[in-house]
Structure formats: structure tokens, C-alpha cells
Short mmCIF file of C-alpha atoms and ligand atoms in Angstrom, two decimals:
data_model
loop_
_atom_site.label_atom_id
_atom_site.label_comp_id
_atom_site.label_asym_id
_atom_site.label_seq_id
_atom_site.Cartn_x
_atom_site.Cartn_y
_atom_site.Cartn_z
CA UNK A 1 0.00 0.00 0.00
CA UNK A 2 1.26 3.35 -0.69
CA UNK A 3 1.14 6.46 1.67
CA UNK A 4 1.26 9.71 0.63
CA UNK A 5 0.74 13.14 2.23
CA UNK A 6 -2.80 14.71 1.10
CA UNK A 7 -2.41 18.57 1.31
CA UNK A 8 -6.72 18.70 2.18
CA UNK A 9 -6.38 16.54 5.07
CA UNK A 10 -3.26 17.90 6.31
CA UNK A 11 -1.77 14.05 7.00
CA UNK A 12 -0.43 10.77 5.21
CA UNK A 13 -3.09 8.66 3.62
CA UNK A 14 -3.58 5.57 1.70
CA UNK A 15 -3.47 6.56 -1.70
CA UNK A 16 -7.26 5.01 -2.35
CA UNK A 17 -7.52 5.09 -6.23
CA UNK A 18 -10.09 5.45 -8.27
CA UNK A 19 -9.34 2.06 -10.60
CA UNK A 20 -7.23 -0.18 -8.67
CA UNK A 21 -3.66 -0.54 -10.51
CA UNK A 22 -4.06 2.74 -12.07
CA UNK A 23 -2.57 5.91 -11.20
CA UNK A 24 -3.81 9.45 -13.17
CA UNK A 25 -2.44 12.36 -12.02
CA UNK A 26 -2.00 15.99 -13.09
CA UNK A 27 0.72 18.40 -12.34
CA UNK A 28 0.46 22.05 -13.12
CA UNK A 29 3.42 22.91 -15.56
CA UNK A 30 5.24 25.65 -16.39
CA UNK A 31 4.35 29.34 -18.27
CA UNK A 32 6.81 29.66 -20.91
CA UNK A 33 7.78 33.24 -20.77
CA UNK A 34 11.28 32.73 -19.11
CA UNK A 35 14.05 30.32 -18.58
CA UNK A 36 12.64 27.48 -16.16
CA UNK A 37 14.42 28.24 -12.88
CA UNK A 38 15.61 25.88 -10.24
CA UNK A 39 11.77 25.56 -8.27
CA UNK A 40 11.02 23.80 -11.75
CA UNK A 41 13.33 21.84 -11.89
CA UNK A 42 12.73 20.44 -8.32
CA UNK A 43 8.66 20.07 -8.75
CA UNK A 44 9.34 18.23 -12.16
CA UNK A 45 12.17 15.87 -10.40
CA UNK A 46 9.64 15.30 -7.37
CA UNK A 47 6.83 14.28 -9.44
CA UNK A 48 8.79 12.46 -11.95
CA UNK A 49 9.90 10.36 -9.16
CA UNK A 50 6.98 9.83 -7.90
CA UNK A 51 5.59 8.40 -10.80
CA UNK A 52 8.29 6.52 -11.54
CA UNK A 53 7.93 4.68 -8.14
CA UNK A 54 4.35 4.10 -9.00
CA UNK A 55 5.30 2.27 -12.10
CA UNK A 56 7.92 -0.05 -10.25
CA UNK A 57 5.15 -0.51 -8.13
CA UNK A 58 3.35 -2.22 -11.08
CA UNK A 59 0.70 0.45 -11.29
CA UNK A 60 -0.38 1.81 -14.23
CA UNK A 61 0.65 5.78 -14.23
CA UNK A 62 -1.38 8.36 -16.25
CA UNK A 63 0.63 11.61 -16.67
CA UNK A 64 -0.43 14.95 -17.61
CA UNK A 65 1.23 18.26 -16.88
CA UNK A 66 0.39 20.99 -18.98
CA UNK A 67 2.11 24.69 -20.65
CA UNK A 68 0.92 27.61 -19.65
CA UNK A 69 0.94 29.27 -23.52
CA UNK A 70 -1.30 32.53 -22.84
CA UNK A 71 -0.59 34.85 -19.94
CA UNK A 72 -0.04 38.53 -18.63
CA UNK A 73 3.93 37.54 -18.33
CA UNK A 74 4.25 36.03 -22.25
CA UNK A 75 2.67 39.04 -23.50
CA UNK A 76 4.45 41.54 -21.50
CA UNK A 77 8.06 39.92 -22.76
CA UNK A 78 6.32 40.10 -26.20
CA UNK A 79 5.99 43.89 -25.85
CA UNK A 80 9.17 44.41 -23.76
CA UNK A 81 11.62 42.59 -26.92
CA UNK A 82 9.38 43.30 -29.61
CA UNK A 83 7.79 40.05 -30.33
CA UNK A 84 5.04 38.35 -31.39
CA UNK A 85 3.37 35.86 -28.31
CA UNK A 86 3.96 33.02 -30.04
CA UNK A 87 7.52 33.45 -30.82
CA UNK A 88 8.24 33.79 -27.16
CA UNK A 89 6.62 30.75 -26.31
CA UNK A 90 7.94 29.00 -29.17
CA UNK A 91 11.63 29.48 -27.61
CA UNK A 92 10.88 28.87 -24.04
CA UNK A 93 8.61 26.19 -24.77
CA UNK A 94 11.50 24.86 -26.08
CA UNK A 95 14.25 25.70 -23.26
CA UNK A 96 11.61 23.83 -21.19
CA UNK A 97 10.90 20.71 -22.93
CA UNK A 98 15.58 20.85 -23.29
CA UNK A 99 15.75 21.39 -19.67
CA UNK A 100 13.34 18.41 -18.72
CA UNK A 101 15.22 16.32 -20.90
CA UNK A 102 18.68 16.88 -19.82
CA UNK A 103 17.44 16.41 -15.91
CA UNK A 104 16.19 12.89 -17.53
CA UNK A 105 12.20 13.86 -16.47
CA UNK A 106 9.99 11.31 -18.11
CA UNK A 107 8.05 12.45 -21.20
CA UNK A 108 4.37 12.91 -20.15
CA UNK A 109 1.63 11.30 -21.86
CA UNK A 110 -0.17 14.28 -22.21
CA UNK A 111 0.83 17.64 -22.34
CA UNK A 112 -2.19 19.90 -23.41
CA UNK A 113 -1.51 23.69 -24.20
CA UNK A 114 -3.52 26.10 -22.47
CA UNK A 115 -4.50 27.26 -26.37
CA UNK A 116 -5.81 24.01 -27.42
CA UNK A 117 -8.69 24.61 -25.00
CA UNK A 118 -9.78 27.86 -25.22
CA UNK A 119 -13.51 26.28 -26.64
CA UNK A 120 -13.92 25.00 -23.55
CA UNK A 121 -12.79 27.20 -21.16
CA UNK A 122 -15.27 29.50 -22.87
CA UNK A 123 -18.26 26.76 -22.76
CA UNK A 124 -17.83 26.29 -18.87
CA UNK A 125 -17.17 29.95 -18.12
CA UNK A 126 -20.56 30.70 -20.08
CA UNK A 127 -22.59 27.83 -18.08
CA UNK A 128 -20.67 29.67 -14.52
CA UNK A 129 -22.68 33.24 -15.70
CA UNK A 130 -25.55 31.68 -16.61
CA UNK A 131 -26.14 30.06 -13.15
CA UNK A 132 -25.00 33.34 -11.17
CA UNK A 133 -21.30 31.93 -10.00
CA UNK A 134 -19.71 34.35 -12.27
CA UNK A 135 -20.43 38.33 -13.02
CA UNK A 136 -19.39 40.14 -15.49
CA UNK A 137 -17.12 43.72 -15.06
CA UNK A 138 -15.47 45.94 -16.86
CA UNK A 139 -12.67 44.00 -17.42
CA UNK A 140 -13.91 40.81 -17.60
CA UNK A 141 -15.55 38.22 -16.50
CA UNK A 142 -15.11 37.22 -12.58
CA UNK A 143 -15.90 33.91 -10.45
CA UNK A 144 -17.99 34.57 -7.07
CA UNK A 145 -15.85 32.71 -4.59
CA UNK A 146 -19.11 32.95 -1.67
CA UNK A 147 -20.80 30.36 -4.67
CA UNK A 148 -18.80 27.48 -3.26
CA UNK A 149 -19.59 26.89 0.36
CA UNK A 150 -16.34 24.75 1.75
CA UNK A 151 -13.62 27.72 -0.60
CA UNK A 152 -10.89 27.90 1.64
CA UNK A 153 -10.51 24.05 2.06
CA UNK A 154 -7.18 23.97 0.52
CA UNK A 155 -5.97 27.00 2.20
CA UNK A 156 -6.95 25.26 5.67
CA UNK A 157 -8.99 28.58 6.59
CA UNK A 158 -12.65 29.51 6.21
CA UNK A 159 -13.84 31.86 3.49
CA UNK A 160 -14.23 34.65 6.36
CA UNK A 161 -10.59 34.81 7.41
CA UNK A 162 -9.55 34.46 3.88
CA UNK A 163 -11.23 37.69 2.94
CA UNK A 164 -10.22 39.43 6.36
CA UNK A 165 -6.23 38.82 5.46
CA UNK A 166 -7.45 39.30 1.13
CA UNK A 167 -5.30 42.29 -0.01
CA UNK A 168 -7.69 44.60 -1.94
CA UNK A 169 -5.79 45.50 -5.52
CA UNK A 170 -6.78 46.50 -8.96
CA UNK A 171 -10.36 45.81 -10.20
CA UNK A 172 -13.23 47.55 -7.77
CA UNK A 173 -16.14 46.24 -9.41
CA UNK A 174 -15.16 42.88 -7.71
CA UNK A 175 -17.59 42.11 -5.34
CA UNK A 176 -14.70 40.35 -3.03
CA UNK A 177 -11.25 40.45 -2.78
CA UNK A 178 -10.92 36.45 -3.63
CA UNK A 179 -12.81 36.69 -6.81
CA UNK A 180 -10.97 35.90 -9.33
CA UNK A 181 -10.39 36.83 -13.24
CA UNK A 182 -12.03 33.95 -15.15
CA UNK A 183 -11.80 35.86 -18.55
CA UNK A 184 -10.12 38.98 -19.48
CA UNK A 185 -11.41 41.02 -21.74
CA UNK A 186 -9.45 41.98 -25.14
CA UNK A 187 -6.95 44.84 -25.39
CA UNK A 188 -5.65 46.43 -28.45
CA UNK A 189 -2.28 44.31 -29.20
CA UNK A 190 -3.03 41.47 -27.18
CA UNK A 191 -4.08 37.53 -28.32
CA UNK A 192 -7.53 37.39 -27.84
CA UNK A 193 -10.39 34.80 -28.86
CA UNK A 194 -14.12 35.66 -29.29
CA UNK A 195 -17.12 34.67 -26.94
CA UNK A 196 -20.04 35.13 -26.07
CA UNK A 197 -18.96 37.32 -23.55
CA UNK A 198 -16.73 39.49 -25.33
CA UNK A 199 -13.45 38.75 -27.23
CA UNK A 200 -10.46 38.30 -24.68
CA UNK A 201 -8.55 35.18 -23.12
CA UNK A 202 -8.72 32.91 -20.56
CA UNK A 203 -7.31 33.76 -16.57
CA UNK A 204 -4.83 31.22 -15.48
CA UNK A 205 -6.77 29.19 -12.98
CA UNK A 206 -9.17 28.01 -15.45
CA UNK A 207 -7.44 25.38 -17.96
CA UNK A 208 -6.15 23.28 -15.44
CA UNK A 209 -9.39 22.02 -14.11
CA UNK A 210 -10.90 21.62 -18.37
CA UNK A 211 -7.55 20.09 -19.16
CA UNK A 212 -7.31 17.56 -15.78
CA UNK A 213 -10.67 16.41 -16.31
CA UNK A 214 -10.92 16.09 -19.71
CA UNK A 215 -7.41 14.26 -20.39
CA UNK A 216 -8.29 12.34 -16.94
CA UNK A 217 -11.59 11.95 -16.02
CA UNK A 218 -14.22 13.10 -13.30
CA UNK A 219 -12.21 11.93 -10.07
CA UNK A 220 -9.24 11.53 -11.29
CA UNK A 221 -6.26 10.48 -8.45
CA UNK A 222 -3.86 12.40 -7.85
CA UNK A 223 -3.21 16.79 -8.15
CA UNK A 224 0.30 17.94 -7.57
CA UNK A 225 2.10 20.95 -7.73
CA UNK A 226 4.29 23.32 -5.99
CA UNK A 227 3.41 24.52 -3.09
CA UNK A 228 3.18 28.15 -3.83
CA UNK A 229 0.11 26.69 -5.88
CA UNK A 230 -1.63 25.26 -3.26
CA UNK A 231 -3.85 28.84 -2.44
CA UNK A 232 -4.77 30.15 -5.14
CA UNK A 233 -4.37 28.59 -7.87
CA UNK A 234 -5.64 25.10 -6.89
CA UNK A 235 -8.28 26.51 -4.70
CA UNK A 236 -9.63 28.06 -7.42
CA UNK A 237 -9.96 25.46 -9.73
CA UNK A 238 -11.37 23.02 -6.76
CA UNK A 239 -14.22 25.84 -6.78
CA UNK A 240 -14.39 25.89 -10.68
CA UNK A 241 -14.93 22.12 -10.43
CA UNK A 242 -17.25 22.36 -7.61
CA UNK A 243 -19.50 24.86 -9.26
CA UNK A 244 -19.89 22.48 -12.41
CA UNK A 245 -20.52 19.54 -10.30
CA UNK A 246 -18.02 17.66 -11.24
CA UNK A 247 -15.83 15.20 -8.96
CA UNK A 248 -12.06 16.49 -8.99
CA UNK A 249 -9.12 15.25 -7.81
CA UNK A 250 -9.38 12.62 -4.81
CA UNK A 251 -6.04 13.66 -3.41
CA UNK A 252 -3.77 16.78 -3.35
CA UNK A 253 -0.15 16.57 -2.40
CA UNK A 254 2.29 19.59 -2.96
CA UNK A 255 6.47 19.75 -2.70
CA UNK A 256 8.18 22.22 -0.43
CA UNK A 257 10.45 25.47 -1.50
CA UNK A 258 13.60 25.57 -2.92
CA UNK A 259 15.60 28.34 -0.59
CA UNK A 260 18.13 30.66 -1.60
CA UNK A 261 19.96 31.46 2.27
CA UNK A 262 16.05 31.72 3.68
CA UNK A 263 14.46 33.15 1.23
CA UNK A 264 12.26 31.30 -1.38
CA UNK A 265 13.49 30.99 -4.43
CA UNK A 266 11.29 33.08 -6.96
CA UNK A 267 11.86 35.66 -10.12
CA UNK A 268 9.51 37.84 -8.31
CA UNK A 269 12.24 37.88 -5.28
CA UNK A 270 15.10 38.74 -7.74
CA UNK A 271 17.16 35.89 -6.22
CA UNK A 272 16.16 33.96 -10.19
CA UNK A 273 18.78 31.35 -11.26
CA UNK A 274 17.74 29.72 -14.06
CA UNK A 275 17.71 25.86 -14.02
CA UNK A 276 19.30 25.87 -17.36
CA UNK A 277 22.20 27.66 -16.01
CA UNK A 278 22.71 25.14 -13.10
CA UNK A 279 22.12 21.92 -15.48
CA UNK A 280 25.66 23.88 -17.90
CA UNK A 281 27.62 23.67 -14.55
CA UNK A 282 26.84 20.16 -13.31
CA UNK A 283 25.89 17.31 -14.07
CA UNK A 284 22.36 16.96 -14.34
CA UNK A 285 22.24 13.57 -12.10
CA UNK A 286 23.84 15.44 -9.24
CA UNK A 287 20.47 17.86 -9.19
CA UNK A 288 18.19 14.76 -9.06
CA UNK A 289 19.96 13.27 -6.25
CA UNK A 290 20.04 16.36 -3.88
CA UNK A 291 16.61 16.55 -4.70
CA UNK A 292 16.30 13.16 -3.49
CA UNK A 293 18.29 13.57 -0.37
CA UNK A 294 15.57 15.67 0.94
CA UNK A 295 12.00 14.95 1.61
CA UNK A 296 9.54 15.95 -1.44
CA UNK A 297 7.88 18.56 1.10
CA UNK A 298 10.85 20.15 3.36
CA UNK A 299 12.93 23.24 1.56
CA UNK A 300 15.64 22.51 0.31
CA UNK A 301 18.82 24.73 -0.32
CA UNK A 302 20.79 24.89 -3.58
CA UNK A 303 24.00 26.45 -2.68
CA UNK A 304 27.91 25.80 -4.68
CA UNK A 305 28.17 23.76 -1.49
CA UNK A 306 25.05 21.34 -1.06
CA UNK A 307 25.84 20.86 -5.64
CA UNK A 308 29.34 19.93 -4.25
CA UNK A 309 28.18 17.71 -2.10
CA UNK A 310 25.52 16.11 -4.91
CA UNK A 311 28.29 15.53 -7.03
CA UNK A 312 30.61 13.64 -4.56
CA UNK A 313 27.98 11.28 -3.73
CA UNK A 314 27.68 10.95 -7.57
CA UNK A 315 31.02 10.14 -8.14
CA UNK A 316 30.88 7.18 -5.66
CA UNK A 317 27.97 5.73 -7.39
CA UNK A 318 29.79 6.05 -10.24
CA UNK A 319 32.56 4.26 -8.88
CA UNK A 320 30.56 1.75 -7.68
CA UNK A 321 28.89 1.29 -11.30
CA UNK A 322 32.91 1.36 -12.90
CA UNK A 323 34.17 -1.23 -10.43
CA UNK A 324 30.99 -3.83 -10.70
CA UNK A 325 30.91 -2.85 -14.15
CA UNK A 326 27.11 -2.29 -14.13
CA UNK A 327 25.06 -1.38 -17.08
CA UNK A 328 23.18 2.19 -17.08
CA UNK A 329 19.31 1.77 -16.17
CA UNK A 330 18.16 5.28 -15.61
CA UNK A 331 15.70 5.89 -18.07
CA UNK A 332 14.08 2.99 -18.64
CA UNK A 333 12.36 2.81 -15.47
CA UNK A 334 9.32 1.64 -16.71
CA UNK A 335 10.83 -1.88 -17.62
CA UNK A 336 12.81 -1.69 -14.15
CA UNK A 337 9.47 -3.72 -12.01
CA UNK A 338 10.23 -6.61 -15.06
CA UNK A 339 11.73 -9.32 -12.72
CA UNK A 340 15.12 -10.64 -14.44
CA UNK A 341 16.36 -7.19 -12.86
CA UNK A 342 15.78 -8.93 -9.43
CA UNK A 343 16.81 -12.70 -9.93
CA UNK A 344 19.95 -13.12 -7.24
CA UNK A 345 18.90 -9.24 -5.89
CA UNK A 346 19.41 -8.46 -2.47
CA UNK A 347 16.31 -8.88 -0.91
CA UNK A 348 16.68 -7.04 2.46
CA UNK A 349 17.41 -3.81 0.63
CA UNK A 350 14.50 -3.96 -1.63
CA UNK A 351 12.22 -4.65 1.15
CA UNK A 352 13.84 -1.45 3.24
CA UNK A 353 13.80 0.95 0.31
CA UNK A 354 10.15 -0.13 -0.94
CA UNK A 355 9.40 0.38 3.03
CA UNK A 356 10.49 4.23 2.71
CA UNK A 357 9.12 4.65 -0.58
CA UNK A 358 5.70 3.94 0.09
CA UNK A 359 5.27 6.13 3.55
CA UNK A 360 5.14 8.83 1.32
CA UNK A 361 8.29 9.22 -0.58
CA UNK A 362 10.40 9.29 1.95
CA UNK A 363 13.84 9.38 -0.62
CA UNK A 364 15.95 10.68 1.92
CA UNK A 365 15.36 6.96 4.12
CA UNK A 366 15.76 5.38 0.90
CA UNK A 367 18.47 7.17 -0.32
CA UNK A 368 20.61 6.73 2.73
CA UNK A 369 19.72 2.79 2.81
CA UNK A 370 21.40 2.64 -0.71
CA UNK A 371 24.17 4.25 0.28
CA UNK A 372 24.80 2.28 3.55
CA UNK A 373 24.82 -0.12 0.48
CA UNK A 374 27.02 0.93 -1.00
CA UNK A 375 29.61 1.05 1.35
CA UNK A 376 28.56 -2.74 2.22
CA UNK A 377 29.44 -3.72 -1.29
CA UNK A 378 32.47 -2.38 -1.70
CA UNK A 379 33.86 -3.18 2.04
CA UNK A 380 32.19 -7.25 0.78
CA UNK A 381 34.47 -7.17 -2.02
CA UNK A 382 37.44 -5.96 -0.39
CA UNK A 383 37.37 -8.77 1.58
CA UNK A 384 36.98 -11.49 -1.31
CA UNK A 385 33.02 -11.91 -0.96
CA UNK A 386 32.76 -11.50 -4.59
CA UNK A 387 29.47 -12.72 -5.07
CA UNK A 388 27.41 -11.29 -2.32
CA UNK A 389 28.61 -8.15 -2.97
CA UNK A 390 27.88 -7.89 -6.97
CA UNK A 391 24.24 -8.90 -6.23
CA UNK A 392 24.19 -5.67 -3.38
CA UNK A 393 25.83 -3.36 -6.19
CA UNK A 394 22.96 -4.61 -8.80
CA UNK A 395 20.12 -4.10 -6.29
CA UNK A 396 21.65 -0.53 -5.82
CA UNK A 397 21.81 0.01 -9.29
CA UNK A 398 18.25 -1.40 -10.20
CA UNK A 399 16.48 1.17 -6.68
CA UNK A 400 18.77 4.11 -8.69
CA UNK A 401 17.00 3.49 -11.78
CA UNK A 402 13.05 3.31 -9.85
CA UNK A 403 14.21 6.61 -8.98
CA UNK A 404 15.22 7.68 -12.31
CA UNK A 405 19.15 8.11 -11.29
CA UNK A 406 21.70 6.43 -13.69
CA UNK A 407 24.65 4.98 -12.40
CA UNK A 408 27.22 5.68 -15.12
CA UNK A 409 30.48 2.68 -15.32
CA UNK A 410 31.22 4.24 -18.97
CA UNK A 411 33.75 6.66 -20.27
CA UNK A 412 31.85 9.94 -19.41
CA UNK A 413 32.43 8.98 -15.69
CA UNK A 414 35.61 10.72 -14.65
CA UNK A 415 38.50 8.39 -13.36
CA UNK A 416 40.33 8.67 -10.57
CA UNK A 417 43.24 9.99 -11.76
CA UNK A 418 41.41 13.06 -13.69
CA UNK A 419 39.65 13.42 -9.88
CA UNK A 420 42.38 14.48 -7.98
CA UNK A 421 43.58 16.20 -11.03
CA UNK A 422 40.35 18.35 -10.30
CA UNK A 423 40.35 18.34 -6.60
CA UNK A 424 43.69 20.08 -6.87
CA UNK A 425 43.05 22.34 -9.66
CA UNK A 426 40.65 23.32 -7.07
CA UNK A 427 42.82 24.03 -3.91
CA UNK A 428 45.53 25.79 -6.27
CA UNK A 429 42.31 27.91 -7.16
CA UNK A 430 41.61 28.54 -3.64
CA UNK A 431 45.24 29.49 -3.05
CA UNK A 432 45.32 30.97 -6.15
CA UNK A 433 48.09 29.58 -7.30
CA UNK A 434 46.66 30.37 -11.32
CA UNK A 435 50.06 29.15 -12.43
CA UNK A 436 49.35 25.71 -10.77
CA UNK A 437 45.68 25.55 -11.83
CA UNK A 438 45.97 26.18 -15.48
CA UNK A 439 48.54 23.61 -15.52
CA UNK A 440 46.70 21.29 -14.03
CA UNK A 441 44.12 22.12 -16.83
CA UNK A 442 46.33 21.54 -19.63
CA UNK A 443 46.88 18.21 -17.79
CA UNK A 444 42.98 17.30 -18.20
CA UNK A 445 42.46 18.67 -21.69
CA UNK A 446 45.92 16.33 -22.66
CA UNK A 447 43.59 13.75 -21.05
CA UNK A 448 40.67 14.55 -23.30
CA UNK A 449 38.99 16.22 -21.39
CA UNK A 450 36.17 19.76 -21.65
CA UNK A 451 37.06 21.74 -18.41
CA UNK A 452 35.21 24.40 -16.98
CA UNK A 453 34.87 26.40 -13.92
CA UNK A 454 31.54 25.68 -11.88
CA UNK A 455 29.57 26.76 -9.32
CA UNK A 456 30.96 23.90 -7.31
CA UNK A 457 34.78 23.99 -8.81
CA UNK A 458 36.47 22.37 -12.12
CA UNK A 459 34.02 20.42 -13.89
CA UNK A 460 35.34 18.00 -16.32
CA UNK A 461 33.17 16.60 -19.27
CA UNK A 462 33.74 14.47 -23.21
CA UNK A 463 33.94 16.71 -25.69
ZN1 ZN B 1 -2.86 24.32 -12.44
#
């Protein structure tokens, strides 16, 4: 049975499906007017995990996560460089889809575009004014919040103390503070569509609840997301779905920060370091595994150091990998749960990592049981055990690969020769001793190697 945290109840739950053996979930994606900074990158590592362990689990997963291709932010980058809408979305789009691939996130089965709906969006918003839970203003068209009698259940607070802390801003034809913009009315310059309405485009909370429940059904499992989405976003489409009587999703689970010193990690904060930036300075791999090394809903820090310390856990997997000679799994997790992977396997170590795994992804248990591992296997075959300790390496490698993490043996992993060849590039850096360090850098290019200076120090890759 798995557990998992459900952001409504405010506890770890069975994860009661809707079809036994079948997983759908949703997770909001990205709005492609930017470079996809580091947050991203953890919620789409989190989630990809998570259904990743599903599927070794022998369920079924259904995955959708959708683009965010129409919004205040595309078009005001539009105006600001010049540029048609679509072009901008067109390249981040693009950096996006790059950026998932490189941090080896699984390709979702569906994808929808926030475009690709606007029919819809339209249709429901119509049947919300007909039946009084929307009102139209100057601007646009507006849902009543007071329609839905539990609002607030996300946020853990009743509607009343919701509108006592609501900041009052912009539009005063709103009849509350909460309301929210369900259809914005056209300007001159900007995409719009036509409706019955009035021309204009959709606000943002309103395609994920027509995508989710077309793509997945009334009821559908599972909703994740960030959880700076958690109020309002996903409050507001709950009430969207609510108002249409239609049965959403049966559980909500959301992933913690990522913190810059203490500060969240946001463009809006200024402290913006784009995840495309990070994934040029390290390998991508190291990223997945801090994200492992912390719990899916705690903060977690991305500093030169805690990258540092990602990548010298890496290189002893790696290690491991080289001197067992394993083969790379990562990637194919969803022909990991086939069995051959587990005849001779170490037993005990399955049964402790499935253990953490299903009390609600609890990778940093897991995580540190593989690497207790991993020191058992190589201290087993330093002392002859030769056997015993090949089947502990595999086991590692196969739990790696359910959590999407390759273990790389082959000639992209750096040796350990060309390692201290880095680690004192490094010091003579810190001393700097730039005589020293360059030669040391001739030293790895003669050894065929890229080099280039880090966030966390020399980083060495093939050409
Ligand atoms: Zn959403």
C-alpha cells in the first residue's frame, strides 16, 4: 500500500484510487515566458519520481502536466523585446521541454496547451454566468468565490478569514477580494479569442481544471504541484470544479520550497537562477539526487556547497557502477518492475527501500539505505566476498533506476586519476596559485577532457 501526504487533510493517507492498478495524475506545468528556474526543476524531479515509483510498483501511471501558452507575463516579454506571443513561447517552450530532458524527467503522456482549449474554457465559463457563479465587469468576467460553500478548504482557513487577510488591488467592481479573473477582456495588441462574452482570453486558474478532467476523467487520483500553488491557484480550480458539479481530484499533495539562504526561491524575489544555467555547470544527475536527499515537502537549499556535495555522492555511485561494471538503467524505469532485474537481488534492501518509498516518498530513508549499500558492497568485495557483494551493487543500481538516477560505469564517468587532477586544480584555485591551476588544466584537456569552472569547482566533461 502506498502512503502519501494529502495537502486537504493535512496528514499521510492511503493513496485510495479510483481504478485499482491505475494511477492518473496531473501536475500544473510551467508558463513559458522565461528560462525554467531551479523551483522547476525540483517540482518536475519530485513528481517524476513519484511516478516513476508508481510504475515499479506495477501500477499503471497516467501523466499529464500541462504549458501555460497565454498569460499577462508572455505578453508583457512580447511587448518588452518586440515580439510576437507566439515566438516567445515557441523558444521557451522549447528551453523547457531541453531542460526536462537533460534532468532525464519522463516524457508525459499528455501535455495539453492552455491554447488548445480555449472552446472550452469558454463553454464552462458561459454555463458559470448563466447560473450566477460568475459576473461580469469591466474587465472581464469574474468567479464569485461565496458560490462554493467549503472555498478555503485547501488554504486550511474559512472563506471569512480568507477575505479578512485578502489584499484589496486592482479591479473595484469585484464584489470580493478572492474573486478571481475567469476571462479577461481583449486589449488592443493582445491575443484574444471571441465569446459570447466578449473577445479576450482565458485567466490562469481556469485550464487546469478543463484540461485535468478532460485528459483524466471526473475523479481523477492524484493533483500535484508546488506549493506556492496550493492557495490560489488550486483553490480556485477546486471551486471551478465544484460549481460544475463535477468530482475532482481525490487527493492533493504539494512539494516544499527551494531556498536561496532563507528566502524562497522566486523571479519575483530577484534571487532567479535559471535551471538551465545550473544543469551547464553540473551534471544533471547530481540535481536529481540532492533533490532526493531531501524529503519531497521540506525546503531545500541549492547552494555551490550542497551541488558539491551532490556531485561527490555521484562520483561514488559512479565508482561503484565502474568497479561492478554495471550497465546504465536510468531511463528505462518503466521496464525496471520486469523481474530478471531482481533474480539473485538483495532482498533485504529492496524490502527497506520499498518500506520508505511507500510512507510517502520518503527518498531521503531510501536514499541513505542505498548508500549504507554501497559502502557494504564495496567493504564485501574488499574482503573477497565477490558474489554477495555484486548482487548488493545490482540491487543498488536497479532502486537508482526506480528513482530515475543512472549509475554511469562508462567513459563519461571521470577516473580517478582526472579526480584528484580536479580536486587540486581546485585548492591551487583557492590558493590561487593560477600558475598551478591552469597547468593542471592543460593536464585534463591532454587527457581529453572539456574543463570548466563551476559553481561547485572544475568540472570535467567528453567533448
Ligand atoms: Zn494548475
Amino acid at each position: 500500500m502506498i502512503r502519501l501526504f494529502d495537502s486537504v487533510h493535512g496528514e499521510v493517507r492511503n493513496l485510495s484510487l479510483r481504478n485499482a492498478g491505475r494511477v492518473s495524475m496531473y501536475v500544473c506545468g510551467p508558463t513559458v515566458d522565461n528560462l525554467p528556474h531551479i523551483g522547476h526543476g525540483r517540482f518536475s524531479l519530485v513528481w517524476d519520481v513519484a511516478r516513476r515509483w508508481f510504475t515499479f510498483e506495477g501500477l499503471s501511471v497516467h501523466y499529464v502536466t500541462n504549458v501555460t501558452d497565454v498569460d499577462d507575463k508572455i505578453i508583457a516579454r512580447a511587448r518588452a523585446e518586440s515580439r510576437d506571443e507566439a515566438d516567445v513561447v515557441k523558444q521557451y517552450e522549447g528551453e523547457w521541454w531541453d531542460a526536462m530532458e537533460r534532468l532525464g524527467v519522463a516524457t508525459p503522456d499528455d501535455a495539453p496547451h492552455a491554447t488548445d482549449y480555449i472552446e472550452d474554457m469558454v463553454e464552462l465559463i458561459g454555463s458559470f454566468l448563466e447560473r450566477d457563479v460568475a459576473y461580469l465587469t469591466s474587465d472581464g468576467v469574474y468567479f464569485d468565490v461565496s458560490s462554493v460553500p467549503d472555498y478555503g478548504l485547501l488554504a486550511g482557513q474559512p472563506l471569512e478569514s480568507l477575505r479578512a487577510g485578502a489584499r484589496v488591488e486592482g479591479n473595484d467592481e469585484k464584489r470580493s477580494p478572492l474573486d478571481f479573473a475567469l476571462w479577461k477582456n481583449a486589449k488592443p495588441g493582445e491575443p484574444s479569442w471571441s465569446a459570447p462574452f466578449g473577445p479576450g482570453r482565458p485567466g490562469w486558474h481556469t485550464e487546469c481544471v478543463v484540461m485535468s478532467l478532460d485528459l483524466l476523467g471526473d475523479g481523477f487520483d492524484l493533483h500535484c504541484g508546488g506549493l506556492d500553488l496550493k492557495f490560489p491557484h488550486h483553490e480556485n480550480e477546486r471551486a471551478q470544479a465544484v460549481a460544475a458539479n463535477r468530482a475532482f481530484a481525490r487527493h492533493w499533495d504539494h512539494n516544499g520550497w527551494v531556498m536561496v539562504g532563507d528566502e524562497k526561491m522566486s523571479k519575483s524575489l530577484g534571487n532567479f537562477t535559471s535551471l538551465t544555467d545550473l544543469l551547464e555547470r553540473t551534471d544533471p544527475r547530481a540535481y536529481r539526487l540532492l533533490v532526493l536527499r531531501s524529503h519531497y515537502r521540506s525546503p531545500i537549499e541549492v547552494t555551490e556547497a550542497t551541488v558539491a556535495d551532490a556531485e561527490r555522492a555521484l562520483a561514488r555511485l559512479d565508482s561503484l557502477a565502474r568497479r561492478f561494471d554495471l550497465p546504465a538503467l536510468g531511463g528505462h524505469a518503466f521496464e525496471l518492475a520486469s523481474t530478471h532485474h531482481w533474480e539473485g537481488a538483495s532482498l533485504e534492501l529492496f524490502e527497506r527501500v520499498t518500506a520508505a518509498m511507500n510512507d510517502d516518498l520518503d527518498t531521503p530513508l531510501a536514499v541513505s539505505d542505498l548508500f549504507e549499500a554501497v559502502s557494504l558492497a564495496n567493504a564485501g568485495a574488499d574482503a573477497g566476498h565477490e558474489t554477495s557483494a555484486r548482487r548488493l551493487a545490482q540491487s543498488i543500481n536497479v532502486l537508482f533506476g526506480a528513482l530515475g538516477l543512472s549509475l554511469l560505469a562508462g567513459s563519461h564517468a571521470v577516473d580517478d586519476v582526472s579526480r584528484q587532477l580536479v580536486a587540486d586544480r581546485d585548492a591551487a584555485r583557492r590558493a590561487k596559485n593560477w600558475a598551478e591551476a591552469d597547468r593542471l588544466r592543460d593536464e585534463l584537456v591532454a587527457r581529453g577532457w572539456v574543463v570548466e569552472d563551476g559553481a561547485a569547482g572544475t568540472v570535467v566533461r567528453r567533448p
